[in-house]
PDB file of C-alpha atoms in Angstrom:
ATOM      1  CA  MET X   1      20.364  -6.799  15.151  1.00 48.00           C
ATOM      2  CA  THR X   2      21.212  -9.875  13.856  1.00 50.00           C
ATOM      3  CA  VAL X   3      19.471  -9.471   9.751  1.00 48.00           C
ATOM      4  CA  LYS X   4      18.559 -12.594   8.227  1.00 50.00           C
ATOM      5  CA  THR X   5      17.352 -13.690   4.986  1.00 50.00           C
ATOM      6  CA  ASP X   6      16.825 -16.817   2.462  1.00 55.00           C
ATOM      7  CA  ARG X   7      19.345 -15.077   0.358  1.00 57.00           C
ATOM      8  CA  PRO X   8      23.047 -16.995   2.199  1.00 58.00           C
ATOM      9  CA  LYS X   9      25.684 -13.716   1.019  1.00 57.00           C
ATOM     10  CA  LEU X  10      23.097 -11.516   1.771  1.00 56.00           C
ATOM     11  CA  ASN X  11      23.093 -12.553   5.116  1.00 57.00           C
ATOM     12  CA  TRP X  12      27.048 -12.431   5.707  1.00 56.00           C
ATOM     13  CA  TYR X  13      27.388  -9.651   3.574  1.00 56.00           C
ATOM     14  CA  LYS X  14      24.228  -7.371   6.700  1.00 57.00           C
ATOM     15  CA  SER X  15      26.345 -10.349   9.467  1.00 62.00           C
ATOM     16  CA  ALA X  16      29.718  -8.340   8.163  1.00 62.00           C
ATOM     17  CA  VAL X  17      28.406  -4.793   7.557  1.00 62.00           C
ATOM     18  CA  LEU X  18      25.947  -4.307  10.363  1.00 61.00           C
ATOM     19  CA  GLY X  19      27.733  -7.006  12.781  1.00 62.00           C
ATOM     20  CA  SER X  20      25.387  -7.910  15.563  1.00 59.00           C
ATOM     21  CA  TYR X  21      23.828  -5.192  17.844  1.00 59.00           C
ATOM     22  CA  LYS X  22      21.160  -5.650  20.782  1.00 64.00           C
ATOM     23  CA  ALA X  23      19.354  -2.611  21.766  1.00 67.00           C
ATOM     24  CA  GLY X  24      17.702  -2.688  24.398  1.00 74.00           C
ATOM     25  CA  ARG X  25      16.771  -0.526  27.258  1.00 79.00           C
ATOM     26  CA  ASN X  26      20.752  -0.723  30.473  1.00 81.00           C
ATOM     27  CA  ASN X  27      18.811   1.530  32.442  1.00 82.00           C
ATOM     28  CA  LYS X  28      20.995   3.995  33.894  1.00 83.00           C
ATOM     29  CA  ALA X  29      20.767   7.836  34.457  1.00 83.00           C
ATOM     30  CA  ILE X  30      21.842  10.118  31.505  1.00 81.00           C
ATOM     31  CA  ARG X  31      23.276  13.687  33.410  1.00 85.00           C
ATOM     32  CA  ILE X  32      22.555  16.667  31.614  1.00 83.00           C
ATOM     33  CA  PRO X  33      25.086  19.922  32.120  1.00 85.00           C
ATOM     34  CA  LYS X  34      23.414  23.058  33.691  1.00 86.00           C
ATOM     35  CA  GLU X  35      23.996  24.679  31.067  1.00 87.00           C
ATOM     36  CA  PHE X  36      23.795  22.681  28.373  1.00 82.00           C
ATOM     37  CA  ASP X  37      20.939  24.244  26.329  1.00 83.00           C
ATOM     38  CA  LEU X  38      19.196  22.341  22.875  1.00 79.00           C
ATOM     39  CA  ASP X  39      18.362  25.505  20.962  1.00 77.00           C
ATOM     40  CA  HIS X  40      21.833  26.825  21.369  1.00 77.00           C
ATOM     41  CA  TYR X  41      23.566  23.524  20.544  1.00 75.00           C
ATOM     42  CA  ILE X  42      21.692  23.022  16.924  1.00 70.00           C
ATOM     43  CA  GLN X  43      21.743  26.708  16.213  1.00 66.00           C
ATOM     44  CA  SER X  44      26.014  26.521  16.635  1.00 68.00           C
ATOM     45  CA  GLY X  45      25.675  23.916  13.823  1.00 62.00           C
ATOM     46  CA  SER X  46      26.346  21.442  15.479  1.00 67.00           C
ATOM     47  CA  PHE X  47      24.236  19.129  13.205  1.00 67.00           C
ATOM     48  CA  ALA X  48      25.487  19.780  10.285  1.00 65.00           C
ATOM     49  CA  TYR X  49      28.660  18.964   7.804  1.00 70.00           C
ATOM     50  CA  LEU X  50      30.071  22.866   8.037  1.00 76.00           C
ATOM     51  CA  ILE X  51      32.298  24.043   4.967  1.00 82.00           C
ATOM     52  CA  GLY X  52      32.612  27.399   5.564  1.00 86.00           C
ATOM     53  CA  ASP X  53      31.670  30.863   7.609  1.00 90.00           C
ATOM     54  CA  PRO X  54      28.823  31.758   7.303  1.00 93.00           C
ATOM     55  CA  PHE X  55      27.292  33.107   5.026  1.00 96.00           C
ATOM     56  CA  GLN X  56      24.424  36.414   3.590  1.00 98.00           C
ATOM     57  CA  VAL X  57      22.772  34.415   0.887  1.00 98.00           C
ATOM     58  CA  GLU X  58      19.905  36.057  -1.269  1.00 98.00           C
ATOM     59  CA  LEU X  59      17.053  33.688  -2.756  1.00 98.00           C
ATOM     60  CA  ILE X  60      14.621  33.679  -5.081  1.00 98.00           C
ATOM     61  CA  PHE X  61      11.628  31.386  -4.202  1.00 97.00           C
ATOM     62  CA  THR X  62       8.365  31.465  -6.405  1.00 96.00           C
ATOM     63  CA  ALA X  63       5.496  32.521  -4.111  1.00 88.00           C
ATOM     64  CA  ASN X  64       4.425  28.904  -3.517  1.00 88.00           C
ATOM     65  CA  ARG X  65       7.752  27.205  -2.840  1.00 91.00           C
ATOM     66  CA  GLY X  66       9.591  30.561  -0.332  1.00 88.00           C
ATOM     67  CA  ALA X  67       5.938  31.112   2.254  1.00 88.00           C
ATOM     68  CA  HIS X  68       7.121  28.824   4.285  1.00 90.00           C
ATOM     69  CA  LEU X  69      10.210  30.645   4.905  1.00 92.00           C
ATOM     70  CA  LYS X  70       7.329  33.887   6.805  1.00 90.00           C
ATOM     71  CA  GLU X  71       6.939  31.738  10.097  1.00 92.00           C
ATOM     72  CA  THR X  72      10.017  28.791   9.622  1.00 91.00           C
ATOM     73  CA  PRO X  73      13.084  31.328   8.812  1.00 93.00           C
ATOM     74  CA  LEU X  74      16.185  30.519   8.141  1.00 93.00           C
ATOM     75  CA  SER X  75      17.798  32.648  10.326  1.00 93.00           C
ATOM     76  CA  LEU X  76      17.117  34.922  13.301  1.00 92.00           C
ATOM     77  CA  ASP X  77      18.331  38.109  10.495  1.00 96.00           C
ATOM     78  CA  GLN X  78      15.737  36.704   7.671  1.00 97.00           C
ATOM     79  CA  VAL X  79      14.343  39.873   5.557  1.00 97.00           C
ATOM     80  CA  ILE X  80      11.750  38.891   4.044  1.00 96.00           C
ATOM     81  CA  GLU X  81      10.522  40.861   0.750  1.00 96.00           C
ATOM     82  CA  ASP X  82       7.218  39.831  -1.945  1.00 95.00           C
ATOM     83  CA  LEU X  83       7.766  41.178  -5.127  1.00 96.00           C
ATOM     84  CA  ASP X  84       5.531  42.939  -7.846  1.00 96.00           C
ATOM     85  CA  ASP X  85       5.753  39.049  -9.780  1.00 96.00           C
ATOM     86  CA  GLY X  86       4.769  37.647  -6.607  1.00 95.00           C
ATOM     87  CA  ARG X  87       7.323  35.891  -5.828  1.00 97.00           C
ATOM     88  CA  ILE X  88       9.425  36.680  -2.421  1.00 96.00           C
ATOM     89  CA  ARG X  89      12.905  37.452  -1.938  1.00 97.00           C
ATOM     90  CA  VAL X  90      14.921  36.629   1.372  1.00 97.00           C
ATOM     91  CA  LYS X  91      18.655  38.190   2.763  1.00 98.00           C
ATOM     92  CA  ALA X  92      20.033  35.233   5.187  1.00 97.00           C
ATOM     93  CA  THR X  93      22.499  34.399   7.366  1.00 97.00           C
ATOM     94  CA  VAL X  94      23.181  31.098   7.543  1.00 95.00           C
ATOM     95  CA  LYS X  95      25.457  28.198   8.223  1.00 92.00           C
ATOM     96  CA  ASN X  96      27.928  26.923   4.932  1.00 93.00           C
ATOM     97  CA  SER X  97      26.755  23.358   4.692  1.00 91.00           C
ATOM     98  CA  ASN X  98      26.220  20.677   2.184  1.00 91.00           C
ATOM     99  CA  GLN X  99      22.849  20.632   4.181  1.00 91.00           C
ATOM    100  CA  LEU X 100      21.611  23.951   2.319  1.00 94.00           C
ATOM    101  CA  ARG X 101      22.554  22.785  -0.742  1.00 95.00           C
ATOM    102  CA  TRP X 102      20.872  19.682  -0.677  1.00 94.00           C
ATOM    103  CA  TRP X 103      17.632  22.515   0.866  1.00 95.00           C
ATOM    104  CA  LEU X 104      18.515  24.883  -2.544  1.00 97.00           C
ATOM    105  CA  LEU X 105      18.733  21.636  -4.757  1.00 96.00           C
ATOM    106  CA  GLY X 106      15.319  20.035  -3.591  1.00 95.00           C
ATOM    107  CA  PHE X 107      13.404  23.386  -4.306  1.00 96.00           C
ATOM    108  CA  GLY X 108      15.073  22.818  -7.674  1.00 95.00           C
ATOM    109  CA  ASP X 109      13.653  25.865 -10.329  1.00 95.00           C
ATOM    110  CA  GLU X 110      11.945  27.330  -7.586  1.00 96.00           C
ATOM    111  CA  VAL X 111      14.630  28.876  -6.609  1.00 97.00           C
ATOM    112  CA  VAL X 112      17.143  31.420  -7.532  1.00 98.00           C
ATOM    113  CA  ILE X 113      20.291  32.166  -5.617  1.00 98.00           C
ATOM    114  CA  ILE X 114      21.141  35.868  -6.433  1.00 98.00           C
ATOM    115  CA  SER X 115      24.279  36.112  -3.664  1.00 98.00           C
ATOM    116  CA  PRO X 116      26.879  35.112  -2.538  1.00 98.00           C
ATOM    117  CA  SER X 117      28.154  34.811  -6.641  1.00 98.00           C
ATOM    118  CA  SER X 118      30.803  31.479  -4.889  1.00 97.00           C
ATOM    119  CA  LEU X 119      27.690  29.973  -4.030  1.00 97.00           C
ATOM    120  CA  ARG X 120      25.377  30.799  -7.214  1.00 98.00           C
ATOM    121  CA  GLU X 121      28.458  29.964  -9.731  1.00 98.00           C
ATOM    122  CA  GLU X 122      29.000  26.669  -7.733  1.00 96.00           C
ATOM    123  CA  PHE X 123      25.100  26.150  -8.765  1.00 96.00           C
ATOM    124  CA  THR X 124      25.171  27.128 -12.327  1.00 97.00           C
ATOM    125  CA  SER X 125      28.520  24.562 -12.739  1.00 97.00           C
ATOM    126  CA  LEU X 126      26.733  21.789 -10.918  1.00 95.00           C
ATOM    127  CA  LEU X 127      23.824  21.881 -13.128  1.00 95.00           C
ATOM    128  CA  GLU X 128      26.307  22.546 -16.118  1.00 96.00           C
ATOM    129  CA  ARG X 129      27.087  18.825 -15.687  1.00 96.00           C
ATOM    130  CA  MET X 130      24.248  18.049 -15.338  1.00 94.00           C
ATOM    131  CA  LEU X 131      22.492  18.563 -18.047  1.00 95.00           C
ATOM    132  CA  ASP X 132      25.689  17.587 -20.097  1.00 95.00           C
ATOM    133  CA  HIS X 133      24.764  14.507 -18.277  1.00 95.00           C
ATOM    134  CA  TYR X 134      20.884  14.377 -19.064  1.00 94.00           C
ATOM    135  CA  LYS X 135      22.350  15.119 -22.840  1.00 95.00           C
ATOM    136  CA  ARG X 136      24.503  12.091 -23.183  1.00 94.00           C
ATOM    137  CA  GLY X 137      22.059   9.917 -21.754  1.00 87.00           C
TER     138      GLY X 137
END
């Protein structure tokens, strides 16, 4: 794919970074091994940026934000408990990945990490640094 603009420097940069690619159909047959199971491949974490072993997580979500986990669980061993105050407690074994962290950050103040303490401390430290940046401007 060649990308052209009316700005020569940008054209040079795009060519240097992207190179010249041509996408097309090659009509070559592909072979999928009989023992290949896409669901298993995905569950194994093959698409994840793993940074350690799986672990048990306990999270508390606001009612609105955690409700989707009743239909799309984090793991096969997920347990959900509706709390008296309307929030939702979720316990599950999850992959230790950057995606997990990005996903949790996306909930903002609508999720609290209860355990493991190492993940809770990691987020506490991150949020303190973020707050410091915002206070300094």
